[in-house]
Short mmCIF file of C-alpha atoms in Angstrom, two decimals:
data_model
loop_
_atom_site.label_atom_id
_atom_site.label_comp_id
_atom_site.label_asym_id
_atom_site.label_seq_id
_atom_site.Cartn_x
_atom_site.Cartn_y
_atom_site.Cartn_z
CA MET A 1 -199.17 -94.31 -93.90
CA VAL A 2 -200.71 -95.41 -90.48
CA LEU A 3 -204.28 -96.93 -90.77
CA THR A 4 -206.30 -95.57 -87.95
CA ILE A 5 -209.80 -96.13 -87.54
CA SER A 6 -211.94 -95.79 -84.44
CA LEU A 7 -215.11 -98.49 -84.18
CA PRO A 8 -217.59 -98.59 -81.60
CA ASP A 9 -218.59 -101.73 -80.13
CA ARG A 10 -220.17 -104.23 -82.30
CA HIS A 11 -223.51 -106.15 -81.18
CA THR A 12 -226.11 -108.37 -82.85
CA PHE A 13 -227.72 -106.90 -85.91
CA TYR A 14 -231.48 -107.59 -86.60
CA ALA A 15 -234.77 -106.04 -87.62
CA GLY A 16 -232.93 -103.46 -89.28
CA LYS A 17 -230.30 -102.11 -86.78
CA PRO A 18 -227.96 -103.04 -83.99
CA GLN A 19 -229.46 -104.54 -80.79
CA LYS A 20 -227.54 -103.79 -77.66
CA SER A 21 -226.53 -106.80 -75.79
CA SER A 22 -226.85 -107.02 -71.87
CA THR A 23 -224.23 -105.78 -69.75
CA SER A 24 -222.96 -109.23 -68.57
CA SER A 25 -222.59 -110.49 -72.15
CA GLU A 26 -219.21 -111.89 -73.15
CA THR A 27 -216.93 -109.84 -75.44
CA PHE A 28 -213.94 -110.65 -77.58
CA GLN A 29 -211.22 -108.31 -79.62
CA SER A 30 -210.88 -107.84 -83.34
CA VAL A 31 -207.03 -107.39 -83.55
CA ASP A 32 -205.11 -105.56 -86.37
CA PRO A 33 -202.82 -108.51 -87.48
CA SER A 34 -199.97 -106.14 -88.64
CA THR A 35 -199.37 -104.62 -85.16
CA SER A 36 -201.26 -107.24 -82.81
CA LYS A 37 -203.29 -104.26 -81.56
CA PRO A 38 -207.07 -104.65 -80.83
CA VAL A 39 -209.27 -102.20 -82.56
CA CYS A 40 -212.78 -103.20 -81.76
CA THR A 41 -214.69 -104.89 -79.07
CA ILE A 42 -217.42 -107.20 -80.07
CA HIS A 43 -220.14 -108.55 -78.21
CA THR A 44 -221.05 -112.10 -78.38
CA SER A 45 -224.76 -112.99 -79.36
CA SER A 46 -226.56 -114.81 -76.80
CA PRO A 47 -229.01 -117.65 -77.36
CA SER A 48 -231.88 -115.27 -76.88
CA SER A 49 -230.12 -112.62 -79.31
CA ILE A 50 -229.73 -115.53 -81.68
CA ASP A 51 -233.49 -116.39 -81.30
CA SER A 52 -234.35 -112.64 -81.86
CA ALA A 53 -232.37 -112.81 -85.02
CA ILE A 54 -233.91 -115.72 -86.45
CA SER A 55 -237.29 -114.45 -85.46
CA ALA A 56 -236.77 -111.11 -87.24
CA ALA A 57 -235.56 -113.39 -90.25
CA LYS A 58 -238.80 -115.36 -90.03
CA SER A 59 -241.05 -112.50 -89.94
CA ALA A 60 -239.51 -110.99 -92.57
CA PHE A 61 -239.71 -114.08 -95.08
CA PRO A 62 -243.23 -114.14 -96.27
CA SER A 63 -242.98 -110.80 -97.64
CA TRP A 64 -239.50 -111.00 -99.04
CA SER A 65 -239.99 -114.15 -100.84
CA SER A 66 -243.21 -112.91 -102.40
CA THR A 67 -241.48 -109.78 -103.63
CA PRO A 68 -241.27 -110.23 -107.63
CA PRO A 69 -238.09 -111.20 -108.53
CA VAL A 70 -237.36 -108.05 -110.69
CA GLU A 71 -238.09 -105.90 -107.62
CA ARG A 72 -235.55 -107.85 -105.27
CA ALA A 73 -233.07 -107.28 -108.04
CA ARG A 74 -233.76 -103.45 -108.25
CA ILE A 75 -232.99 -103.33 -104.50
CA LEU A 76 -229.96 -105.58 -104.61
CA GLN A 77 -228.57 -103.66 -107.62
CA LYS A 78 -228.75 -100.34 -105.30
CA ALA A 79 -226.64 -102.33 -102.84
CA VAL A 80 -224.17 -103.10 -105.53
CA SER A 81 -223.89 -99.26 -106.31
CA ILE A 82 -223.42 -98.37 -102.68
CA LEU A 83 -220.42 -100.92 -102.15
CA ARG A 84 -218.71 -99.69 -105.30
CA SER A 85 -219.03 -96.32 -104.13
CA ARG A 86 -217.46 -97.19 -100.81
CA ASN A 87 -214.83 -99.46 -102.29
CA ASP A 88 -211.86 -98.01 -100.53
CA GLU A 89 -213.74 -97.54 -97.02
CA LEU A 90 -214.85 -101.08 -96.95
CA ALA A 91 -211.47 -101.94 -98.12
CA LYS A 92 -209.74 -100.11 -95.30
CA ILE A 93 -211.83 -102.20 -92.88
CA GLU A 94 -210.74 -105.53 -94.28
CA THR A 95 -207.11 -104.49 -94.50
CA LEU A 96 -207.32 -103.50 -90.66
CA ASP A 97 -209.13 -106.51 -89.81
CA THR A 98 -207.44 -109.14 -92.05
CA GLY A 99 -204.10 -107.68 -92.39
CA LYS A 100 -204.26 -107.86 -96.08
CA PRO A 101 -202.58 -105.14 -98.02
CA PHE A 102 -204.80 -102.42 -99.31
CA SER A 103 -203.33 -102.86 -102.56
CA GLU A 104 -205.19 -106.42 -102.66
CA THR A 105 -208.41 -105.19 -100.57
CA SER A 106 -209.26 -102.44 -102.56
CA THR A 107 -208.85 -103.96 -106.04
CA VAL A 108 -210.52 -107.96 -105.07
CA ASP A 109 -212.43 -108.29 -101.94
CA ILE A 110 -215.22 -105.70 -102.27
CA VAL A 111 -215.01 -105.71 -106.02
CA THR A 112 -215.44 -109.14 -106.56
CA GLY A 113 -218.10 -109.67 -103.74
CA ALA A 114 -220.01 -106.84 -105.36
CA ASP A 115 -219.65 -108.42 -108.76
CA VAL A 116 -221.37 -111.65 -107.29
CA LEU A 117 -224.39 -109.52 -105.90
CA GLU A 118 -224.81 -107.96 -109.30
CA TYR A 119 -224.53 -111.31 -111.04
CA PHE A 120 -227.24 -112.80 -108.75
CA ALA A 121 -229.74 -109.84 -109.12
CA ASN A 122 -229.35 -109.67 -112.73
CA LEU A 123 -229.82 -113.53 -112.89
CA VAL A 124 -233.24 -113.58 -111.00
CA ALA A 125 -234.46 -110.30 -112.92
CA SER A 126 -233.90 -112.00 -116.15
CA GLY A 127 -235.66 -115.50 -115.55
CA GLY A 128 -233.43 -117.12 -113.60
CA LEU A 129 -235.73 -118.42 -111.13
CA ASN A 130 -238.30 -119.68 -113.93
CA GLY A 131 -239.32 -123.19 -114.11
CA GLU A 132 -240.16 -125.26 -116.98
CA SER A 133 -243.54 -126.54 -118.33
CA PHE A 134 -244.09 -129.34 -120.83
CA ARG A 135 -247.10 -131.58 -122.04
CA LEU A 136 -247.29 -134.73 -120.41
CA ARG A 137 -250.25 -136.01 -122.54
CA ASP A 138 -252.88 -134.42 -124.62
CA SER A 139 -254.85 -134.03 -121.42
CA ALA A 140 -252.45 -132.89 -119.04
CA TRP A 141 -249.27 -130.90 -118.35
CA VAL A 142 -246.49 -130.30 -115.98
CA TYR A 143 -244.83 -127.07 -114.63
CA THR A 144 -242.28 -126.73 -112.11
CA SER A 145 -241.35 -123.92 -109.96
CA LYS A 146 -238.29 -122.73 -107.66
CA GLU A 147 -239.42 -122.15 -104.20
CA PRO A 148 -237.10 -120.12 -101.75
CA LEU A 149 -236.09 -122.11 -98.84
CA GLY A 150 -236.85 -119.93 -95.85
CA VAL A 151 -234.39 -118.63 -92.90
CA CYS A 152 -230.78 -119.67 -94.11
CA ALA A 153 -227.60 -119.34 -91.99
CA GLY A 154 -224.52 -118.14 -93.45
CA ILE A 155 -221.23 -119.09 -91.59
CA GLY A 156 -218.30 -117.04 -92.81
CA ALA A 157 -214.50 -117.58 -92.90
CA TRP A 158 -211.82 -115.11 -91.89
CA ASN A 159 -209.63 -114.91 -95.02
CA TYR A 160 -212.33 -113.26 -97.36
CA PRO A 161 -214.66 -111.75 -94.73
CA ILE A 162 -217.07 -109.42 -96.94
CA GLN A 163 -216.30 -111.60 -100.52
CA ILE A 164 -217.53 -114.65 -98.70
CA ALA A 165 -220.33 -112.74 -96.93
CA LEU A 166 -221.53 -111.51 -100.44
CA TRP A 167 -220.99 -114.97 -102.00
CA LYS A 168 -223.73 -116.51 -99.56
CA SER A 169 -226.12 -113.61 -98.92
CA ALA A 170 -226.32 -112.48 -102.70
CA PRO A 171 -227.83 -115.72 -104.21
CA CYS A 172 -229.58 -116.07 -100.81
CA LEU A 173 -231.58 -112.89 -100.85
CA ALA A 174 -231.84 -112.67 -104.58
CA ALA A 175 -233.58 -116.31 -104.52
CA GLY A 176 -235.96 -114.86 -101.90
CA ASN A 177 -234.65 -116.31 -98.80
CA VAL A 178 -233.59 -114.37 -95.56
CA MET A 179 -230.16 -114.65 -93.84
CA VAL A 180 -228.67 -114.89 -90.23
CA TYR A 181 -225.16 -114.40 -90.95
CA LYS A 182 -222.49 -115.18 -88.53
CA PRO A 183 -218.83 -113.71 -89.69
CA SER A 184 -215.70 -115.58 -87.98
CA GLU A 185 -214.82 -114.23 -85.08
CA VAL A 186 -211.31 -113.76 -86.30
CA THR A 187 -212.24 -111.32 -88.86
CA PRO A 188 -215.78 -109.79 -87.89
CA LEU A 189 -215.47 -106.00 -88.83
CA HIS A 190 -217.41 -106.31 -92.03
CA ALA A 191 -220.58 -107.79 -91.20
CA GLN A 192 -222.22 -104.61 -89.84
CA PHE A 193 -221.03 -102.52 -92.72
CA LEU A 194 -222.68 -105.00 -95.21
CA ALA A 195 -225.98 -105.15 -93.14
CA GLN A 196 -226.01 -101.40 -93.24
CA VAL A 197 -225.34 -101.22 -96.92
CA TYR A 198 -228.28 -103.87 -97.32
CA THR A 199 -230.62 -101.58 -95.27
CA GLU A 200 -229.71 -98.44 -96.71
CA ALA A 201 -230.25 -99.76 -100.40
CA GLY A 202 -234.02 -100.77 -99.21
CA VAL A 203 -233.43 -104.52 -98.29
CA PRO A 204 -236.37 -104.83 -95.83
CA ASP A 205 -235.73 -105.06 -91.95
CA GLY A 206 -234.93 -108.64 -90.95
CA VAL A 207 -233.88 -109.91 -94.16
CA PHE A 208 -230.09 -109.90 -93.38
CA ASN A 209 -229.07 -110.34 -89.85
CA VAL A 210 -225.82 -110.73 -88.00
CA VAL A 211 -224.81 -112.52 -85.01
CA TYR A 212 -221.17 -112.83 -83.43
CA GLY A 213 -219.32 -115.60 -81.67
CA ALA A 214 -217.08 -118.40 -82.09
CA GLY A 215 -218.17 -122.23 -82.88
CA GLU A 216 -220.86 -122.18 -80.26
CA VAL A 217 -222.78 -119.68 -81.87
CA GLY A 218 -222.28 -121.33 -85.25
CA ALA A 219 -223.54 -124.48 -83.53
CA TYR A 220 -226.53 -123.01 -82.10
CA LEU A 221 -227.65 -121.60 -85.67
CA THR A 222 -226.96 -125.00 -87.45
CA LYS A 223 -229.19 -126.70 -84.99
CA HIS A 224 -232.02 -124.23 -84.57
CA PRO A 225 -235.25 -125.75 -85.99
CA ASP A 226 -236.29 -122.53 -87.95
CA ILE A 227 -233.06 -122.77 -89.75
CA ALA A 228 -233.75 -124.07 -93.26
CA LYS A 229 -230.26 -124.12 -94.92
CA VAL A 230 -226.65 -123.61 -93.43
CA SER A 231 -223.92 -122.44 -96.07
CA PHE A 232 -220.48 -122.94 -94.42
CA THR A 233 -216.87 -122.06 -95.36
CA GLY A 234 -214.38 -122.97 -93.10
CA GLN A 235 -211.81 -125.72 -92.47
CA VAL A 236 -212.53 -129.42 -93.17
CA SER A 237 -212.91 -130.77 -89.70
CA THR A 238 -215.13 -128.16 -88.58
CA GLY A 239 -217.32 -128.46 -91.86
CA ARG A 240 -217.65 -132.02 -91.26
CA LYS A 241 -219.40 -131.26 -87.94
CA VAL A 242 -221.39 -128.80 -89.25
CA ALA A 243 -222.48 -130.65 -92.05
CA GLY A 244 -223.27 -133.70 -89.84
CA SER A 245 -225.50 -131.78 -87.52
CA ALA A 246 -227.29 -129.97 -90.41
CA ALA A 247 -227.91 -132.92 -92.04
CA GLY A 248 -229.17 -134.54 -88.90
CA GLU A 249 -231.97 -132.08 -88.61
CA MET A 250 -232.60 -132.48 -92.72
CA LYS A 251 -231.49 -129.04 -93.47
CA TYR A 252 -229.93 -127.89 -96.63
CA VAL A 253 -226.07 -127.69 -96.88
CA THR A 254 -223.35 -125.89 -98.87
CA MET A 255 -220.09 -126.68 -97.74
CA GLU A 256 -216.78 -124.91 -99.14
CA LEU A 257 -213.86 -126.40 -97.23
CA GLY A 258 -210.15 -126.83 -97.67
CA GLY A 259 -207.65 -127.94 -99.98
CA LYS A 260 -204.00 -129.21 -100.53
CA SER A 261 -204.28 -128.37 -103.97
CA PRO A 262 -201.61 -129.41 -106.99
CA VAL A 263 -199.79 -127.30 -109.43
CA ILE A 264 -198.40 -129.37 -112.22
CA VAL A 265 -195.77 -127.64 -114.66
CA LEU A 266 -195.53 -129.64 -118.01
CA PRO A 267 -192.15 -130.51 -119.50
CA GLU A 268 -192.97 -127.87 -122.33
CA VAL A 269 -193.76 -125.00 -120.63
CA ASP A 270 -192.85 -121.09 -120.21
CA ILE A 271 -190.94 -121.32 -117.01
CA GLU A 272 -191.47 -117.45 -116.34
CA GLN A 273 -195.29 -117.94 -116.79
CA ALA A 274 -195.32 -121.04 -114.38
CA VAL A 275 -193.37 -119.41 -111.73
CA ASP A 276 -195.81 -116.52 -111.66
CA GLY A 277 -198.91 -118.90 -111.42
CA ALA A 278 -197.04 -120.82 -108.73
CA MET A 279 -195.95 -117.68 -106.52
CA MET A 280 -199.92 -116.63 -107.09
CA ALA A 281 -201.04 -120.11 -105.96
CA ASN A 282 -198.86 -119.72 -102.71
CA PHE A 283 -198.01 -116.13 -101.60
CA PHE A 284 -201.13 -114.13 -102.73
CA SER A 285 -202.91 -113.22 -99.43
CA THR A 286 -199.90 -114.50 -97.51
CA GLY A 287 -201.03 -117.97 -98.64
CA GLN A 288 -204.44 -117.66 -96.72
CA VAL A 289 -206.65 -119.11 -99.78
CA CYS A 290 -208.32 -122.42 -99.47
CA THR A 291 -207.38 -123.04 -103.37
CA ASN A 292 -203.69 -122.32 -102.90
CA GLY A 293 -201.85 -124.88 -104.95
CA THR A 294 -199.18 -125.61 -102.40
CA ARG A 295 -197.82 -128.83 -104.04
CA VAL A 296 -195.89 -127.66 -107.20
CA PHE A 297 -194.92 -130.70 -109.36
CA VAL A 298 -192.01 -129.89 -111.46
CA PRO A 299 -190.22 -131.85 -114.20
CA GLU A 300 -186.96 -133.08 -112.99
CA LYS A 301 -185.15 -131.63 -115.96
CA LEU A 302 -186.79 -128.23 -115.28
CA LYS A 303 -186.14 -128.14 -111.41
CA ALA A 304 -182.87 -126.06 -111.36
CA GLU A 305 -184.40 -123.58 -114.04
CA PHE A 306 -187.78 -123.39 -112.07
CA GLU A 307 -185.93 -122.60 -108.72
CA ARG A 308 -183.37 -120.17 -110.36
CA VAL A 309 -186.78 -118.01 -111.78
CA LEU A 310 -188.45 -118.39 -108.42
CA LEU A 311 -185.67 -116.88 -106.40
CA ARG A 312 -185.37 -113.94 -108.59
CA LYS A 313 -188.93 -113.10 -108.77
CA MET A 314 -189.39 -113.62 -104.76
CA ASP A 315 -187.55 -110.51 -104.55
CA ASP A 316 -190.93 -108.80 -105.55
CA VAL A 317 -192.95 -110.21 -102.74
CA ARG A 318 -192.79 -106.70 -100.84
CA PRO A 319 -194.13 -106.70 -96.95
CA GLY A 320 -194.61 -103.52 -95.17
CA ASP A 321 -196.80 -100.54 -94.35
CA LEU A 322 -200.29 -102.24 -95.53
CA MET A 323 -201.76 -98.78 -96.71
CA ASP A 324 -198.66 -98.25 -99.18
CA MET A 325 -199.76 -99.47 -102.75
CA ASN A 326 -196.45 -101.08 -103.30
CA THR A 327 -196.98 -103.37 -100.57
CA ASN A 328 -198.28 -106.96 -101.77
CA PHE A 329 -197.62 -109.05 -98.60
CA GLY A 330 -199.30 -108.87 -95.26
CA PRO A 331 -198.88 -110.56 -92.19
CA LEU A 332 -201.19 -113.45 -91.01
CA VAL A 333 -204.50 -113.14 -89.50
CA SER A 334 -203.74 -113.69 -85.97
CA GLU A 335 -201.47 -114.96 -83.14
CA ALA A 336 -203.08 -118.54 -83.23
CA HIS A 337 -202.58 -118.77 -87.18
CA TYR A 338 -198.98 -117.56 -86.95
CA LYS A 339 -198.00 -119.92 -84.50
CA LYS A 340 -199.83 -122.81 -86.38
CA VAL A 341 -197.69 -121.70 -89.67
CA VAL A 342 -194.46 -121.20 -87.96
CA GLY A 343 -195.11 -124.92 -86.25
CA TYR A 344 -195.30 -126.23 -89.86
CA VAL A 345 -192.32 -124.47 -91.04
CA LYS A 346 -190.15 -125.86 -88.07
CA HIS A 347 -191.64 -129.39 -89.09
CA GLY A 348 -190.67 -128.89 -92.38
CA ILE A 349 -187.11 -128.09 -91.39
CA ASN A 350 -186.30 -129.94 -88.20
CA VAL A 351 -188.39 -133.32 -88.94
CA ASP A 352 -189.34 -133.41 -92.60
CA ARG A 353 -185.98 -132.15 -93.33
CA ALA A 354 -187.05 -130.64 -96.77
CA THR A 355 -184.43 -128.22 -98.32
CA LEU A 356 -185.21 -124.65 -97.21
CA LEU A 357 -184.86 -122.86 -100.49
CA ARG A 358 -186.19 -119.43 -99.10
CA GLY A 359 -187.78 -117.72 -96.22
CA GLY A 360 -187.68 -119.61 -92.88
CA LEU A 361 -188.48 -118.74 -89.34
CA GLU A 362 -187.42 -115.06 -89.00
CA LYS A 363 -189.69 -112.06 -89.83
CA PRO A 364 -189.39 -110.24 -92.88
CA GLU A 365 -186.50 -107.68 -93.11
CA ASN A 366 -187.08 -103.98 -93.00
CA LEU A 367 -190.38 -103.93 -91.52
CA PRO A 368 -191.54 -100.50 -90.04
CA GLU A 369 -190.63 -100.66 -86.31
CA ARG A 370 -194.44 -100.26 -85.37
CA LEU A 371 -195.04 -103.53 -87.20
CA ASN A 372 -192.70 -105.47 -85.42
CA ASN A 373 -195.12 -106.95 -83.22
CA GLY A 374 -197.44 -108.19 -85.90
CA TYR A 375 -197.84 -111.82 -87.03
CA TRP A 376 -195.28 -111.47 -89.91
CA VAL A 377 -193.77 -114.65 -91.59
CA ARG A 378 -191.56 -114.85 -94.51
CA PRO A 379 -192.85 -116.36 -97.73
CA THR A 380 -191.29 -119.89 -97.61
CA VAL A 381 -190.40 -122.47 -100.18
CA PHE A 382 -189.14 -126.09 -99.49
CA THR A 383 -187.65 -128.17 -102.26
CA ASP A 384 -186.71 -131.91 -102.59
CA CYS A 385 -190.17 -132.72 -100.95
CA THR A 386 -191.48 -136.09 -100.97
CA ASP A 387 -195.14 -137.03 -100.73
CA GLU A 388 -194.89 -138.43 -97.23
CA MET A 389 -193.70 -135.07 -95.61
CA LYS A 390 -196.18 -133.57 -93.28
CA ILE A 391 -195.64 -130.15 -94.82
CA VAL A 392 -196.70 -131.79 -98.08
CA LYS A 393 -199.75 -133.60 -97.11
CA GLU A 394 -201.41 -131.08 -94.58
CA GLU A 395 -203.30 -127.98 -95.25
CA ILE A 396 -200.82 -125.13 -93.75
CA PHE A 397 -202.98 -122.15 -94.84
CA GLY A 398 -199.74 -119.91 -95.04
CA PRO A 399 -197.28 -118.72 -97.78
CA VAL A 400 -195.41 -122.32 -97.66
CA MET A 401 -194.66 -123.62 -101.32
CA THR A 402 -193.34 -127.20 -101.60
CA ILE A 403 -191.78 -128.24 -104.73
CA LEU A 404 -191.78 -131.96 -105.74
CA THR A 405 -190.21 -133.21 -108.92
CA TYR A 406 -191.56 -136.21 -111.24
CA SER A 407 -190.11 -138.12 -113.97
CA SER A 408 -193.43 -138.53 -116.13
CA LEU A 409 -196.75 -136.78 -116.27
CA ASP A 410 -198.66 -139.97 -115.59
CA GLU A 411 -196.83 -140.43 -112.18
CA ALA A 412 -197.45 -136.74 -111.57
CA ILE A 413 -201.12 -136.88 -112.05
CA VAL A 414 -201.48 -140.09 -109.59
CA ARG A 415 -199.46 -138.22 -107.00
CA ALA A 416 -201.40 -135.05 -107.36
CA ASN A 417 -204.57 -137.00 -106.94
CA ASN A 418 -203.42 -138.94 -103.73
CA THR A 419 -204.95 -136.80 -101.40
CA GLU A 420 -208.36 -136.89 -99.46
CA LEU A 421 -209.21 -133.11 -100.68
CA GLY A 422 -210.04 -132.05 -104.04
CA LEU A 423 -210.69 -128.31 -104.18
CA ALA A 424 -208.47 -127.02 -106.90
CA ALA A 425 -205.72 -127.91 -109.25
CA GLY A 426 -203.90 -126.19 -112.22
CA VAL A 427 -201.71 -127.00 -115.18
CA PHE A 428 -199.11 -124.93 -116.96
CA GLY A 429 -197.79 -125.73 -120.32
CA LYS A 430 -197.44 -124.47 -123.84
CA ASP A 431 -199.59 -127.63 -125.47
CA ILE A 432 -203.19 -126.55 -124.76
CA ASN A 433 -204.43 -130.19 -125.78
CA GLU A 434 -201.92 -131.73 -123.22
CA CYS A 435 -203.05 -129.22 -120.51
CA HIS A 436 -206.46 -130.22 -121.26
CA ARG A 437 -205.74 -133.78 -121.15
CA VAL A 438 -203.95 -133.34 -117.76
CA VAL A 439 -206.67 -131.13 -115.96
CA LYS A 440 -209.33 -133.70 -117.35
CA GLN A 441 -207.75 -136.38 -114.92
CA LEU A 442 -207.27 -134.06 -111.80
CA GLN A 443 -209.55 -134.78 -109.16
CA ALA A 444 -210.75 -131.26 -108.20
CA GLY A 445 -213.69 -129.11 -108.77
CA ILE A 446 -211.81 -125.91 -109.50
CA THR A 447 -209.33 -126.09 -112.03
CA TRP A 448 -207.14 -123.61 -113.95
CA ILE A 449 -205.10 -123.71 -117.15
CA ASN A 450 -202.04 -121.11 -117.36
CA THR A 451 -203.57 -119.22 -114.67
CA TRP A 452 -204.43 -119.56 -111.08
CA GLY A 453 -206.85 -118.08 -108.31
CA GLU A 454 -209.49 -116.27 -110.57
CA SER A 455 -213.17 -117.19 -109.78
CA PRO A 456 -215.53 -114.83 -111.60
CA ALA A 457 -219.09 -114.64 -110.48
CA GLU A 458 -220.21 -116.44 -113.36
CA MET A 459 -218.26 -119.55 -112.65
CA ALA A 460 -219.42 -122.17 -110.31
CA VAL A 461 -217.21 -123.46 -107.86
CA GLY A 462 -216.96 -125.83 -105.10
CA GLY A 463 -214.72 -128.92 -104.09
CA TRP A 464 -214.72 -132.86 -104.49
CA LYS A 465 -213.83 -135.46 -102.05
CA GLN A 466 -213.61 -134.11 -98.59
CA SER A 467 -213.27 -130.12 -99.78
CA GLY A 468 -217.04 -129.71 -100.25
CA VAL A 469 -220.56 -130.26 -100.83
CA GLY A 470 -222.43 -128.23 -103.56
CA VAL A 471 -221.03 -124.94 -105.41
CA GLU A 472 -221.25 -121.23 -105.08
CA ASN A 473 -221.77 -118.82 -107.95
CA GLY A 474 -222.43 -119.41 -111.47
CA ARG A 475 -226.23 -120.44 -112.67
CA ARG A 476 -225.70 -123.79 -110.39
CA GLY A 477 -225.01 -121.35 -107.20
CA LEU A 478 -228.65 -120.20 -107.57
CA GLU A 479 -229.95 -123.41 -107.45
CA ALA A 480 -228.53 -124.30 -104.12
CA TRP A 481 -230.88 -121.71 -102.58
CA VAL A 482 -234.02 -123.01 -103.89
CA ARG A 483 -236.08 -126.19 -103.79
CA ASN A 484 -238.05 -127.41 -106.55
CA LYS A 485 -242.06 -127.61 -106.79
CA SER A 486 -243.64 -129.73 -109.40
CA THR A 487 -247.34 -129.57 -110.45
CA LEU A 488 -249.32 -131.87 -112.54
CA VAL A 489 -252.41 -130.37 -114.14
CA GLU A 490 -255.07 -132.91 -115.71
CA MET A 491 -257.58 -131.34 -118.00
CA GLY A 492 -259.47 -134.14 -119.29
CA GLY A 493 -262.63 -133.33 -117.29
CA ALA A 494 -262.24 -136.53 -115.19
CA VAL A 495 -260.06 -137.62 -112.39
CA PRO A 496 -258.56 -141.16 -113.46
CA THR A 497 -259.39 -143.69 -110.71
CA VAL A 498 -259.26 -147.50 -110.45
CA PHE A 499 -262.51 -147.01 -108.07
CA ALA A 500 -265.43 -147.25 -110.36
CA LYS A 501 -268.17 -149.46 -110.76
CA LEU A 502 -268.11 -152.47 -112.86
#
């Protein structure tokens, strides 16, 4: 099935509708990664357009922030209902924009984003924004409140466009804030669709706005004096710049950055289960997942069996027509990223000299002819790897697994932690107590035991070390979008003072 969707040009969205750019505005293309053909023209938001979007948000904030949480929740629940009713339509847009198979986008991307919006709507409706009160002494008591921040900037990533947009906007709006959202310039199509869903649900004009462009647009947002918070998802180097810029302006920040996550296979393990987990940790979404477990530590005595089962199961990785529900592996997202990943594979072969167990530099076999110009790579496995190799140390963000062996668990734990990143980690084993012992020692903010990748709305997720600041989702995720106000009430009838007559 050929996916053909005709989309009009995209312009800055604020005050409840798209706002036409000037005829001289710069443009860029959204490209279908499976064919390398452009599908939509996007107009870069000018500084004046960004100012207008921020102004619209600023004007909407007083009313939206004073709307009772339960009323905000009702509106956001309507948006959840619309998202679910349009799941397949929006999933096709995500497939067209990201190159992910429809079998994935239709079951994960919109579904999990809507789950997060539903979770935060329910949370604020059921008292999630309540403060606390306590008696300080007989004549005085203290109460606290959670106050919204104001106009917030959400800067999205290209690998899970609408899901990340919802991970940011859901707690932001539920807490009473307003947002100016910038999607990645690589995958921008979802943004206006989401804005229209919010508008249709009854979110007031100006509460959710969209600006388009590359790094300069994000930098302008980050430095703008009317932005109270910046929430960014992306690579570590960019995140450092964004966080530094925002912190210099005393803005609140949440940073969800990259990783080079370890998978530790214990000596006593169900090999089939461990291989399934390692494959999900490396090949799902064509390896374009920040939590990917690309360093797979296997006991020396299990290496041969692990690789034998892995090679057998890799026959079930099926690239092809993205709208075929049997396809479970798509292309990389862009030409630039394709060149980056291929460069790492070449380095692994020619410089690191790791053993190429499967995959390599050729495109997948038996692709339909119309897909030959897309950004396709083969799922690749290197073995006999060492910790010093570039393909082991650096985040590739593609379907490239590296297998490393170990002789003792304590050694594996030390090696797994020997990275400046700390986003995710996982353990596979039959002894659940041993699994817990190992996970406790792994330096990562997101950990899994005998599974990989699931991040439900109820689960707060965020990185350690250079992998991020703060968390998203869960109860703690709401705290990232409010500030505390404490009030002390004296009821004794007199103001305590040292300035009295002697």
